[in-house]
mmCIF file of C-alpha atoms in Angstrom:
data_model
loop_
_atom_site.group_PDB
_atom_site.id
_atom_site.type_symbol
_atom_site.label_atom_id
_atom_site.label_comp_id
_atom_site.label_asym_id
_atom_site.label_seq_id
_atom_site.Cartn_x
_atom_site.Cartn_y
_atom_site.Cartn_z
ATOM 1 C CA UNK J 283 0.000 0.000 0.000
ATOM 2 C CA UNK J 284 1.686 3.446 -1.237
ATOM 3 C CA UNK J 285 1.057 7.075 0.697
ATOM 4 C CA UNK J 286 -1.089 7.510 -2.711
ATOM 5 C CA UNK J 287 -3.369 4.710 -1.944
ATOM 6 C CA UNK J 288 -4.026 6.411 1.235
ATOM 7 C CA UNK J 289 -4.034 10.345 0.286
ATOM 8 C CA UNK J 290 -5.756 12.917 0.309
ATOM 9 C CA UNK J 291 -6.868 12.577 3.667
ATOM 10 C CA UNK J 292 -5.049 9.807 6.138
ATOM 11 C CA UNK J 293 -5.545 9.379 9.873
ATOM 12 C CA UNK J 294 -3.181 7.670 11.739
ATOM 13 C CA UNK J 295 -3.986 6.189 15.176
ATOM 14 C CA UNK J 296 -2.485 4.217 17.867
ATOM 15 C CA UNK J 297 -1.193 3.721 21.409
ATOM 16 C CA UNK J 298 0.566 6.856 22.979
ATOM 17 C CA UNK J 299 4.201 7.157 21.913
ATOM 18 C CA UNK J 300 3.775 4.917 18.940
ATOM 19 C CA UNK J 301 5.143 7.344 16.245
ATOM 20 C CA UNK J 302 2.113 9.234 15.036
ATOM 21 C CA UNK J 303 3.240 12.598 15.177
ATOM 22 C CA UNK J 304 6.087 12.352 13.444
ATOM 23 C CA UNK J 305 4.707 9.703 10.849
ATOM 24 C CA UNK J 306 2.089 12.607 10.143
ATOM 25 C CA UNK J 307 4.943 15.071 9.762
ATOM 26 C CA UNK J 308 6.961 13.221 7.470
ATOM 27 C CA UNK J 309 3.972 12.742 5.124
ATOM 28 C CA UNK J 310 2.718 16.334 5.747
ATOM 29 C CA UNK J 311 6.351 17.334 4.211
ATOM 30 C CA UNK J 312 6.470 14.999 1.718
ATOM 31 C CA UNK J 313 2.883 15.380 0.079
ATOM 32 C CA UNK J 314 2.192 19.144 1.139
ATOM 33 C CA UNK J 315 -0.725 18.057 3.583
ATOM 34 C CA UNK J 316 -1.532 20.460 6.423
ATOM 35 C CA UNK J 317 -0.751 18.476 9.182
ATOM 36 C CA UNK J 318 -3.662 17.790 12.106
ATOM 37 C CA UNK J 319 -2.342 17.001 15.714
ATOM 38 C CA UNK J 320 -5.384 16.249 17.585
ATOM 39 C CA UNK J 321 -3.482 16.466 20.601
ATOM 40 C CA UNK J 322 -2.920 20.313 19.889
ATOM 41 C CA UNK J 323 -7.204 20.902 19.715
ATOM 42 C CA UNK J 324 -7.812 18.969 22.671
ATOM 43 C CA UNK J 325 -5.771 20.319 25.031
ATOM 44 C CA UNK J 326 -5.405 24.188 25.707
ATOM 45 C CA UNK J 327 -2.045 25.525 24.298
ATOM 46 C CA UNK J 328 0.541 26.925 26.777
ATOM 47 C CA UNK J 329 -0.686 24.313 29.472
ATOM 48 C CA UNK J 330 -0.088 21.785 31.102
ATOM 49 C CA UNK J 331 -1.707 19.332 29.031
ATOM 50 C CA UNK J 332 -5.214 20.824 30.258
ATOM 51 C CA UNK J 333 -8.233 19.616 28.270
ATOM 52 C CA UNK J 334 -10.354 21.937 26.219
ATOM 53 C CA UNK J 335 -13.951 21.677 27.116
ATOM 54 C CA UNK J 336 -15.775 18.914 25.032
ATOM 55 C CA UNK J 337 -17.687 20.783 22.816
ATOM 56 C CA UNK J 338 -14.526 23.125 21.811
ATOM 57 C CA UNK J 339 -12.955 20.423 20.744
ATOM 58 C CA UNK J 340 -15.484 18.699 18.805
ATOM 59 C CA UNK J 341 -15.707 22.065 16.815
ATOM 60 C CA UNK J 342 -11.928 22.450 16.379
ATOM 61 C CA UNK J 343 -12.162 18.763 15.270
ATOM 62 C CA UNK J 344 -15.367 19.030 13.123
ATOM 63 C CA UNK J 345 -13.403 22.047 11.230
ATOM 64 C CA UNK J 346 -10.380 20.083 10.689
ATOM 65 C CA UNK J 347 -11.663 17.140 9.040
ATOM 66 C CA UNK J 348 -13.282 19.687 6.413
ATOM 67 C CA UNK J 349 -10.442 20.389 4.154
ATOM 68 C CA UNK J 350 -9.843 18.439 0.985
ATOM 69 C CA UNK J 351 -5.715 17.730 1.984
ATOM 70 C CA UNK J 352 -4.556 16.275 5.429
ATOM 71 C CA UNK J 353 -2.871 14.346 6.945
ATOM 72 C CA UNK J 354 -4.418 13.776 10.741
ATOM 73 C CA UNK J 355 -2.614 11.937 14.003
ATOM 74 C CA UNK J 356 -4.636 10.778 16.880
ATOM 75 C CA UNK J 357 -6.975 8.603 18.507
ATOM 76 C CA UNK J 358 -9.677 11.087 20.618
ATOM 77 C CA UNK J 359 -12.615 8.132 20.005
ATOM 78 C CA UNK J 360 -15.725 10.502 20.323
ATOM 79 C CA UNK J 361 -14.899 12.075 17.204
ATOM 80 C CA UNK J 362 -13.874 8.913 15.148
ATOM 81 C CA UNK J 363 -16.808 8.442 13.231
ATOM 82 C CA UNK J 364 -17.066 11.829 11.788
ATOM 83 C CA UNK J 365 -13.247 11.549 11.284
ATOM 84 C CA UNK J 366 -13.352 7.940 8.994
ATOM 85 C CA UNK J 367 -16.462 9.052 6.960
ATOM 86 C CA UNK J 368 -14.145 12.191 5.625
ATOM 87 C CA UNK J 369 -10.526 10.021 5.637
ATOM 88 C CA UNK J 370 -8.931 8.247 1.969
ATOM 89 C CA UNK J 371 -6.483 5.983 4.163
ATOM 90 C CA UNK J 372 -5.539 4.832 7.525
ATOM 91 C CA UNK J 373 -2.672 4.021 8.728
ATOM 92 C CA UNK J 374 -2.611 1.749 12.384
ATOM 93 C CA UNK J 375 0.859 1.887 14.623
ATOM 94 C CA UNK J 376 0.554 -0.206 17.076
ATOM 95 C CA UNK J 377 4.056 -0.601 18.406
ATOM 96 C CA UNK J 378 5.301 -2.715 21.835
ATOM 97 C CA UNK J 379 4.530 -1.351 25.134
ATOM 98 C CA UNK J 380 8.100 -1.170 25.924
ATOM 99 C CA UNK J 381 8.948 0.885 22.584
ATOM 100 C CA UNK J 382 6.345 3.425 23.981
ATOM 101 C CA UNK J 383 7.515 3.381 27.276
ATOM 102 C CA UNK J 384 11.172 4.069 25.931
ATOM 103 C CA UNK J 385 9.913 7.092 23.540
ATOM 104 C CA UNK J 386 7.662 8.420 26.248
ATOM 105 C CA UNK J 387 10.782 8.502 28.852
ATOM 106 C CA UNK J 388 13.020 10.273 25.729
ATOM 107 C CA UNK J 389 10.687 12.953 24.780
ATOM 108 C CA UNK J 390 9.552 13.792 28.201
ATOM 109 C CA UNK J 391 13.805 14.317 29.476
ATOM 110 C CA UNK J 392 15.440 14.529 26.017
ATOM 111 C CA UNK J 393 13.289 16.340 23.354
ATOM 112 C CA UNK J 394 12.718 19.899 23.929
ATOM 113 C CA UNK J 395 10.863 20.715 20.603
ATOM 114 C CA UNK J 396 8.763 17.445 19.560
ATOM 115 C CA UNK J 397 6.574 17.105 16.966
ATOM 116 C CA UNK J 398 2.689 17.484 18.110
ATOM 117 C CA UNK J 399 4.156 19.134 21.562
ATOM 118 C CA UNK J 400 1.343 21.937 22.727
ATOM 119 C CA UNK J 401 2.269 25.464 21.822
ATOM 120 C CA UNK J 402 4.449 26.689 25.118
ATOM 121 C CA UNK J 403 4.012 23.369 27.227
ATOM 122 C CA UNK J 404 6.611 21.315 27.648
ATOM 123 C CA UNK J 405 6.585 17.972 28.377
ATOM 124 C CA UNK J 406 6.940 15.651 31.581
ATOM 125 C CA UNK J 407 7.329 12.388 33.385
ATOM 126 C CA UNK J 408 3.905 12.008 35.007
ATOM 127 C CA UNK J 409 2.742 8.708 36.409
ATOM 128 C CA UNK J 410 -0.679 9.140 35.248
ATOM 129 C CA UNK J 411 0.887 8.760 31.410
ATOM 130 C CA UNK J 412 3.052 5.553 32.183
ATOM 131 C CA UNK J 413 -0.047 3.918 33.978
ATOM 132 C CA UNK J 414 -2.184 4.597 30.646
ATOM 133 C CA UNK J 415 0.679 3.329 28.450
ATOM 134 C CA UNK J 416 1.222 0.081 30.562
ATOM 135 C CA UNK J 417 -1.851 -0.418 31.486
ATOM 136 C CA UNK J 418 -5.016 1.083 29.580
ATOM 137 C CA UNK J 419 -3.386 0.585 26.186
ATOM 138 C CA UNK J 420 -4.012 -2.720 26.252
ATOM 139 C CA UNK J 421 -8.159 -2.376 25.854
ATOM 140 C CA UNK J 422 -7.089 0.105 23.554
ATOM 141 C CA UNK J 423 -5.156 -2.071 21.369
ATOM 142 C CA UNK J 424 -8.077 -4.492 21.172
ATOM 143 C CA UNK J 425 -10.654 -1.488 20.011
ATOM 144 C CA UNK J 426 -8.068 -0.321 17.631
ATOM 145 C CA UNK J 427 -7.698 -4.079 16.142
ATOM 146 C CA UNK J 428 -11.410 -4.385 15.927
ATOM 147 C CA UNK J 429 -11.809 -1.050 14.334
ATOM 148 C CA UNK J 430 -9.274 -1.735 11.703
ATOM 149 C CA UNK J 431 -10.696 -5.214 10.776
ATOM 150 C CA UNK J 432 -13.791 -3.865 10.261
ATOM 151 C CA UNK J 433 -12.501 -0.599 7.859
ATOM 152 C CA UNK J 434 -13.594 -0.149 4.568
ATOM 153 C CA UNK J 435 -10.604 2.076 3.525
ATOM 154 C CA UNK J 436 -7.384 1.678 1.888
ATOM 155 C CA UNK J 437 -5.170 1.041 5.463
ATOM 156 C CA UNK J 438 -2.097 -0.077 6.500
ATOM 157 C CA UNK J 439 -1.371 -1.237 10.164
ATOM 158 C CA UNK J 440 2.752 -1.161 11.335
ATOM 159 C CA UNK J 441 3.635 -3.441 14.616
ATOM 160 C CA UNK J 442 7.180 -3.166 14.664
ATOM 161 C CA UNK J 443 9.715 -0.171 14.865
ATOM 162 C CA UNK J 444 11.260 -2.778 11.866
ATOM 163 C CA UNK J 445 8.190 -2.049 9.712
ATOM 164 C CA UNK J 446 7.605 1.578 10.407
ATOM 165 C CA UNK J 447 11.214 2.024 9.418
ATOM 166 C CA UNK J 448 10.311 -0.200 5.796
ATOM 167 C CA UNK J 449 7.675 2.239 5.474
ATOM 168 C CA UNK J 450 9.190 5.417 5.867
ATOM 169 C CA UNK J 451 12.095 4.148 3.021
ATOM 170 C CA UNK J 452 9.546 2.563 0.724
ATOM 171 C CA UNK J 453 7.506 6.217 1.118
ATOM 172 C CA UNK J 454 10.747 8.104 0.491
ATOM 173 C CA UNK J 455 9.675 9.916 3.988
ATOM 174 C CA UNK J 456 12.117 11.353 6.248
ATOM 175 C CA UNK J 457 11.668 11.771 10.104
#
């Protein structure tokens, strides 16, 4: 399955710390999409990670998913279905638990200026996060599995740092 399959309008889900931000980045470059962190309408820039309220971010969503071109990256369930009726292609990362555990630990000490990071936040160790990763991922996974099975959309679905790296050369993408 080629980006072109997928395009003009991909969403790309999966467990935190999987890759989606930059995966969207890399093909927002590469194709000249306008790239859609869902992370950056939910939560309120400048914070803490502080949630918008709901129906804020429904709008900011509901916008989004308007244009023609884009390429989107996150999960945020209560606005899936409006988000797959408008999407071309869908990509799945659905890396180990310890690769998101090890990226989660990076970014939060290492990477000062991450892709999808909130406008003026900066990012932190916080329990709360490894207890979702470890823990509440794994219903997640099964949803996301589920979901994909039952897609009628050009998709693609990467389990392995291995095949996200396959992808990214076969795509000509850089990170």
């Amino acid at each position: 399955m080629s980006l072109e399959d997928l395009a003009p309008r991909i969403c790309i889900m999966g467990p935190s710390n999987s890759g989606k931000s930059t995966l969207a980045d890399a093909i927002g470059r590469a194709r000249g999409l306008p790239i859609i962190h869902l992370d950056q309408l939910f939560h309120r820039p400048g914070t803490d990670w502080q949630p918008r309220p709901a129906p804020e971010f429904i709008a900011l969503h509901d916008e989004a998913i308007k244009g023609e071109r884009w390429v989107m990256e996150g999960n945020y369930s209560r606005c899936l279905p409006q988000r797959l009726q408008r999407a071309t292609g869908f990509i799945l990362l659905d890396v180990p638990t310890m690769t998101s555990l090890f990226r989660y630990f990076r970014r939060s000490w290492f990477e000062s200026d991450r892709r999808g990071a909130l406008d003026g936040g900066r990012d932190s160790v916080k329990w709360e996060m490894i207890r979702h990763i470890a823990v509440a991922t794994r219903a997640n996974r099964r949803r996301y599995q589920e979901m994909f099975d039952q897609l009628d959309l050009p998709k693609v679905k990467l389990t392995t740092v291995r095949e996200q790296t396959r992808f990214y050369r076969a795509a000509g993408l850089h990170r």
